[in-house]
Each structure stands twice: as C-alpha cells, then as structure tokens.
Amino acid sequence: MKQNAIAIDGPAGAGKSTVAGKVADLLGFVYIDTGAMYRAIASKVLDGGIALTDLNQIAELARRVRIRISREQGELRVWADGADVTEKIRNPEVTAAVTSVSQIPAVREAMIGLQRELAAEGSVVVDGRDIGTVVLPEACAKIFLTASVTERAQRRWQEMKEKGYEPDLNVLQQELEERDRQDSEREMSPLIQAKDAVLLDTTGMMINEVVDRIVNIYRNQWSGNA
Ligand code: C5P
C-alpha cells in the first residue's frame, strides 16, 4: 500500500533540506532530514575521538545513540543523546567525515530503521539519498532533486558565508563532486534516481517555484492513490 510520504533524494547542495522543510510546513507534514542523522553520528564519532577506520566502534555507537530531530518555527533542530548538535553537525569537519561514516552498513541499518519508525508515525517529507529507493519505496510521491554542480557549489558557498566561514568556491565544488561520487558508487543504498521518481532540475529556479512544483506532484499522486 502507498504511504502518505514525500521522498526527496538528490546530490549534495541541490537544496533538498530548504525545499523539503517548506513543503512539510505547507502541507502540515513532519520533516525528516536523514542527512542530519548521518551528520549527528559523524559528529559523535569525532567527539569521541573514534578513528574513521574503526568500523566496529562506529557501528556500536550508531546502534546506541539516541537521535531526535524536530522543526521549530521553520528551523530544524537536532539532538544526539540529549545534546543539541544543530550547529555542530554543519561544520566542515563533520561534512568531511559524514560520507565515510554513512557508508558503513551497520550505520545505515541503524539509521534506516530509525527513519522508517519516524515515517510510520504520520504524514512525512523525508530527504536524503536513498529514500525513494530503499527507506520508503512505497512513498506516494518521489522527487529526484538536482541542479548543475556550479550552481550547487555557489549555493553552498553562499550558505557558508552567511554562517561566517570563508570558503573557496573551487574547493567547495570539488568537495561536492567527491561526496556525490562516493554516495553514488557505494554498494549499500547508493544515490540513484528511483524508477518512479520525478526528476526536478532546479538550476535557475526560485525556492518557492520548486516548493509549488513538489506540492503539485504530491497532490496529483496522492489523489490518484486515495
Ligand atoms: O544531505 P546532507 O548533505 O546533509 O547529507 C550528508 C551526507 O550523509 C551525504 O553526503 C551522504 O554521504 C550521507 N547521506 C546518506 N544517505 C542519506 C542522507 C545522507 O548516505 N539518506
């Protein structure tokens, strides 16, 4: 049976979180940012001084850490074992570590289980890399959100500037490309477009335009299923 869920997948910097949060607010759905969950694990790994090569310890940590996410006044907040890690999980060290951490099968198993539990609680918008393919294959609307790599790098650069960092645009673009390559080539739930996903290239589009398109896709799909 189809699930009342919107799955938004796509490469890094495609604007998934911004758009997914707004779609959720508009429809009154709960927003689940799965990238934030992997980031929370990576942040705990770094804080605990665990080597990125120590797969057993990382797997153990992923199984016992308590992650909570909530959206308050349009802002996503993330907790790991009761501590607010919202800001910390966006720092460059976590961003550099998260892709290796997310490739560990035991980490993915733990996170996919948690994501499915959260999604079973009601109507949801979930964004990530493997939502339409693996986490929620029965989601009634699936979107594969992308944009040109130059535009994605430009958006990331802008975001980081606003947070007070001094990023180099070329380095950012290389990092995005490397993260996409690793996410697409990994064995377990790689980044690929689900067969029944709608491809949305947002290059040159305004955020609200993208949000409206997704809400319309959802309404068409759900009325066809209800
Ligand atoms: O979406 P965001 O850039 O915050 O995700 C951080 C990283 O987490 C991604 O680069 C990817 O390696 C990993 N990720 C994943 N599967 C998801 C969501 C994120 O592997 N569903």
Tab-separated table of C-alpha atoms in Angstrom, residues 1-225:
chain	number	residue	atom	x	y	z
A	1	MET	CA	0.000	0.000	0.000
A	2	LYS	CA	1.221	3.503	-0.782
A	3	GLN	CA	2.440	5.592	2.148
A	4	ASN	CA	1.464	9.235	2.636
A	5	ALA	CA	5.084	10.351	2.330
A	6	ILE	CA	7.112	12.542	0.010
A	7	ALA	CA	10.626	11.223	-0.671
A	8	ILE	CA	13.160	13.799	-1.883
A	9	ASP	CA	16.543	12.469	-2.968
A	10	GLY	CA	19.418	14.058	-4.823
A	11	PRO	CA	23.065	15.123	-4.718
A	12	ALA	CA	24.664	17.431	-2.155
A	13	GLY	CA	23.700	21.089	-2.314
A	14	ALA	CA	20.616	20.578	-4.504
A	15	GLY	CA	18.529	22.463	-1.928
A	16	LYS	CA	16.735	19.392	-0.587
A	17	SER	CA	16.534	20.464	3.066
A	18	THR	CA	15.321	24.001	2.363
A	19	VAL	CA	12.676	22.799	-0.042
A	20	ALA	CA	11.648	19.724	1.990
A	21	GLY	CA	11.134	21.817	5.145
A	22	LYS	CA	8.931	24.300	3.290
A	23	VAL	CA	6.885	21.547	1.631
A	24	ALA	CA	6.357	19.949	5.059
A	25	ASP	CA	5.256	23.284	6.592
A	26	LEU	CA	2.830	23.933	3.743
A	27	LEU	CA	1.190	20.522	3.966
A	28	GLY	CA	1.393	20.223	7.773
A	29	PHE	CA	3.666	17.156	7.479
A	30	VAL	CA	6.611	16.191	9.691
A	31	TYR	CA	10.016	16.809	8.085
A	32	ILE	CA	12.736	14.183	8.484
A	33	ASP	CA	16.228	15.276	7.385
A	34	THR	CA	18.133	11.974	7.087
A	35	GLY	CA	21.407	13.722	6.205
A	36	ALA	CA	21.222	15.397	9.634
A	37	MET	CA	21.021	11.945	11.241
A	38	TYR	CA	24.175	10.722	9.495
A	39	ARG	CA	25.820	14.021	10.410
A	40	ALA	CA	24.850	13.530	14.082
A	41	ILE	CA	26.570	10.122	14.070
A	42	ALA	CA	29.675	11.593	12.387
A	43	SER	CA	29.756	14.362	14.972
A	44	LYS	CA	29.604	11.837	17.854
A	45	VAL	CA	32.397	9.813	16.209
A	46	LEU	CA	34.634	12.902	16.029
A	47	ASP	CA	33.757	13.998	19.582
A	48	GLY	CA	34.542	10.536	20.897
A	49	GLY	CA	37.944	10.552	19.191
A	50	ILE	CA	36.986	7.368	17.302
A	51	ALA	CA	39.063	6.717	14.164
A	52	LEU	CA	37.044	6.699	10.928
A	53	THR	CA	38.593	3.300	10.230
A	54	ASP	CA	37.263	1.770	13.472
A	55	LEU	CA	34.124	0.278	11.928
A	56	ASN	CA	33.144	-1.779	14.984
A	57	GLN	CA	33.159	1.146	17.385
A	58	ILE	CA	31.276	3.350	14.922
A	59	ALA	CA	28.679	0.604	14.359
A	60	GLU	CA	28.282	0.213	18.111
A	61	LEU	CA	27.847	3.969	18.538
A	62	ALA	CA	25.246	4.145	15.740
A	63	ARG	CA	23.193	1.416	17.419
A	64	ARG	CA	23.065	3.083	20.818
A	65	VAL	CA	22.999	6.844	20.100
A	66	ARG	CA	19.599	8.497	20.608
A	67	ILE	CA	18.895	10.944	17.807
A	68	ARG	CA	15.976	13.325	17.863
A	69	ILE	CA	15.003	15.888	15.232
A	70	SER	CA	12.287	18.490	15.294
A	71	ARG	CA	11.299	21.534	13.293
A	72	GLU	CA	10.591	24.629	15.351
A	73	GLN	CA	9.496	27.894	13.722
A	74	GLY	CA	10.855	26.849	10.358
A	75	GLU	CA	14.233	25.754	11.806
A	76	LEU	CA	15.395	22.171	12.115
A	77	ARG	CA	16.925	21.187	15.488
A	78	VAL	CA	18.892	18.025	16.049
A	79	TRP	CA	19.836	16.286	19.335
A	80	ALA	CA	22.206	13.404	19.926
A	81	ASP	CA	21.988	11.751	23.351
A	82	GLY	CA	20.171	14.801	24.681
A	83	ALA	CA	22.730	17.388	23.471
A	84	ASP	CA	21.713	19.975	20.875
A	85	VAL	CA	24.057	19.375	17.890
A	86	THR	CA	22.167	21.535	15.363
A	87	GLU	CA	25.050	23.904	14.609
A	88	LYS	CA	27.872	21.458	15.144
A	89	ILE	CA	26.692	18.958	12.502
A	90	ARG	CA	27.112	21.568	9.735
A	91	ASN	CA	30.747	22.330	10.467
A	92	PRO	CA	33.392	21.465	7.823
A	93	GLU	CA	34.959	18.660	9.949
A	94	VAL	CA	31.635	16.838	10.193
A	95	THR	CA	30.930	17.428	6.497
A	96	ALA	CA	34.322	15.905	5.649
A	97	ALA	CA	33.691	12.817	7.826
A	98	VAL	CA	29.997	12.097	7.191
A	99	THR	CA	30.318	10.383	3.827
A	100	SER	CA	32.692	7.687	5.132
A	101	VAL	CA	30.565	7.191	8.243
A	102	SER	CA	27.393	6.840	6.136
A	103	GLN	CA	28.994	4.089	4.051
A	104	ILE	CA	29.265	1.687	6.977
A	105	PRO	CA	26.485	-0.928	6.562
A	106	ALA	CA	25.723	-1.144	10.314
A	107	VAL	CA	25.325	2.642	10.459
A	108	ARG	CA	22.922	2.574	7.515
A	109	GLU	CA	20.922	-0.301	9.036
A	110	ALA	CA	20.504	1.590	12.307
A	111	MET	CA	19.551	4.859	10.575
A	112	ILE	CA	17.193	3.274	8.042
A	113	GLY	CA	15.374	1.520	10.916
A	114	LEU	CA	15.001	4.801	12.792
A	115	GLN	CA	13.886	6.668	9.654
A	116	ARG	CA	11.181	4.076	8.941
A	117	GLU	CA	9.944	4.222	12.546
A	118	LEU	CA	9.655	8.016	12.386
A	119	ALA	CA	7.932	7.888	8.995
A	120	ALA	CA	5.388	5.355	10.261
A	121	GLU	CA	4.101	7.885	12.776
A	122	GLY	CA	2.232	10.005	10.199
A	123	SER	CA	2.478	12.065	7.021
A	124	VAL	CA	6.088	12.956	6.308
A	125	VAL	CA	8.518	14.650	3.959
A	126	VAL	CA	11.840	12.794	4.056
A	127	ASP	CA	15.000	13.883	2.259
A	128	GLY	CA	18.280	12.082	1.645
A	129	ARG	CA	19.953	9.854	-0.923
A	130	ASP	CA	18.090	6.522	-0.700
A	131	ILE	CA	14.615	7.463	0.499
A	132	GLY	CA	12.629	6.625	-2.635
A	133	THR	CA	14.739	3.554	-3.418
A	134	VAL	CA	15.371	1.908	-0.030
A	135	VAL	CA	13.925	3.663	3.035
A	136	LEU	CA	10.359	4.333	1.806
A	137	PRO	CA	9.865	2.534	-1.517
A	138	GLU	CA	6.076	2.926	-1.047
A	139	ALA	CA	6.203	6.743	-0.716
A	140	CYS	CA	3.363	8.127	-2.804
A	141	ALA	CA	5.482	10.951	-4.285
A	142	LYS	CA	9.165	10.683	-5.136
A	143	ILE	CA	11.294	13.562	-6.334
A	144	PHE	CA	14.890	13.459	-7.529
A	145	LEU	CA	16.122	16.998	-6.969
A	146	THR	CA	19.221	18.195	-8.727
A	147	ALA	CA	20.941	21.297	-10.137
A	148	SER	CA	24.135	21.970	-12.051
A	149	VAL	CA	27.266	21.400	-9.966
A	150	THR	CA	28.329	25.034	-10.377
A	151	GLU	CA	25.004	26.265	-9.032
A	152	ARG	CA	25.074	23.765	-6.149
A	153	ALA	CA	28.588	24.899	-5.203
A	154	GLN	CA	27.521	28.530	-5.445
A	155	ARG	CA	24.538	27.916	-3.107
A	156	ARG	CA	26.769	26.095	-0.579
A	157	TRP	CA	29.301	28.938	-0.762
A	158	GLN	CA	26.568	31.477	-0.019
A	159	GLU	CA	25.252	29.411	2.909
A	160	MET	CA	28.725	29.107	4.445
A	161	LYS	CA	29.478	32.811	4.002
A	162	GLU	CA	26.268	33.583	5.885
A	163	LYS	CA	27.496	31.362	8.731
A	164	GLY	CA	30.767	33.296	8.946
A	165	TYR	CA	33.078	30.863	7.100
A	166	GLU	CA	35.418	31.981	4.282
A	167	PRO	CA	35.027	29.121	1.814
A	168	ASP	CA	36.840	28.771	-1.513
A	169	LEU	CA	34.318	28.182	-4.304
A	170	ASN	CA	36.563	25.804	-6.285
A	171	VAL	CA	37.372	23.708	-3.230
A	172	LEU	CA	33.667	23.555	-2.334
A	173	GLN	CA	32.797	22.376	-5.838
A	174	GLN	CA	35.475	19.662	-5.701
A	175	GLU	CA	34.193	18.515	-2.302
A	176	LEU	CA	30.602	18.329	-3.577
A	177	GLU	CA	31.710	16.299	-6.605
A	178	GLU	CA	33.731	13.944	-4.434
A	179	ARG	CA	30.829	13.435	-1.981
A	180	ASP	CA	28.428	12.737	-4.900
A	181	ARG	CA	30.902	10.261	-6.399
A	182	GLN	CA	31.249	8.363	-3.126
A	183	ASP	CA	27.487	8.422	-2.469
A	184	SER	CA	26.740	7.160	-5.996
A	185	GLU	CA	29.392	4.442	-6.036
A	186	ARG	CA	28.842	2.892	-2.608
A	187	GLU	CA	27.462	-0.629	-2.523
A	188	MET	CA	24.698	-0.239	0.035
A	189	SER	CA	21.825	2.076	-0.976
A	190	PRO	CA	23.727	4.303	-3.395
A	191	LEU	CA	22.464	7.668	-4.611
A	192	ILE	CA	20.336	6.863	-7.664
A	193	GLN	CA	17.045	8.108	-9.021
A	194	ALA	CA	14.163	5.730	-8.200
A	195	LYS	CA	12.424	4.460	-11.348
A	196	ASP	CA	9.168	6.116	-10.293
A	197	ALA	CA	10.737	9.428	-9.154
A	198	VAL	CA	10.122	12.728	-10.925
A	199	LEU	CA	13.379	14.427	-11.933
A	200	LEU	CA	13.412	18.099	-10.982
A	201	ASP	CA	16.381	20.149	-12.165
A	202	THR	CA	16.270	23.333	-10.079
A	203	THR	CA	19.062	25.186	-11.889
A	204	GLY	CA	17.866	28.788	-12.166
A	205	MET	CA	14.617	28.111	-10.281
A	206	MET	CA	13.418	30.068	-7.225
A	207	ILE	CA	12.827	28.111	-3.997
A	208	ASN	CA	9.082	28.825	-3.952
A	209	GLU	CA	8.726	27.640	-7.536
A	210	VAL	CA	10.374	24.321	-6.601
A	211	VAL	CA	8.167	24.002	-3.500
A	212	ASP	CA	4.992	24.574	-5.572
A	213	ARG	CA	6.071	22.003	-8.145
A	214	ILE	CA	6.609	19.373	-5.447
A	215	VAL	CA	3.310	20.115	-3.700
A	216	ASN	CA	1.517	19.749	-7.072
A	217	ILE	CA	3.283	16.482	-7.847
A	218	TYR	CA	2.291	15.188	-4.405
A	219	ARG	CA	-1.358	16.279	-4.760
A	220	ASN	CA	-1.648	14.621	-8.170
A	221	GLN	CA	-0.066	11.394	-6.961
A	222	TRP	CA	-1.998	11.199	-3.685
A	223	SER	CA	-5.397	11.916	-5.250
A	224	GLY	CA	-4.604	9.078	-7.677
A	225	ASN	CA	-3.904	6.751	-4.733
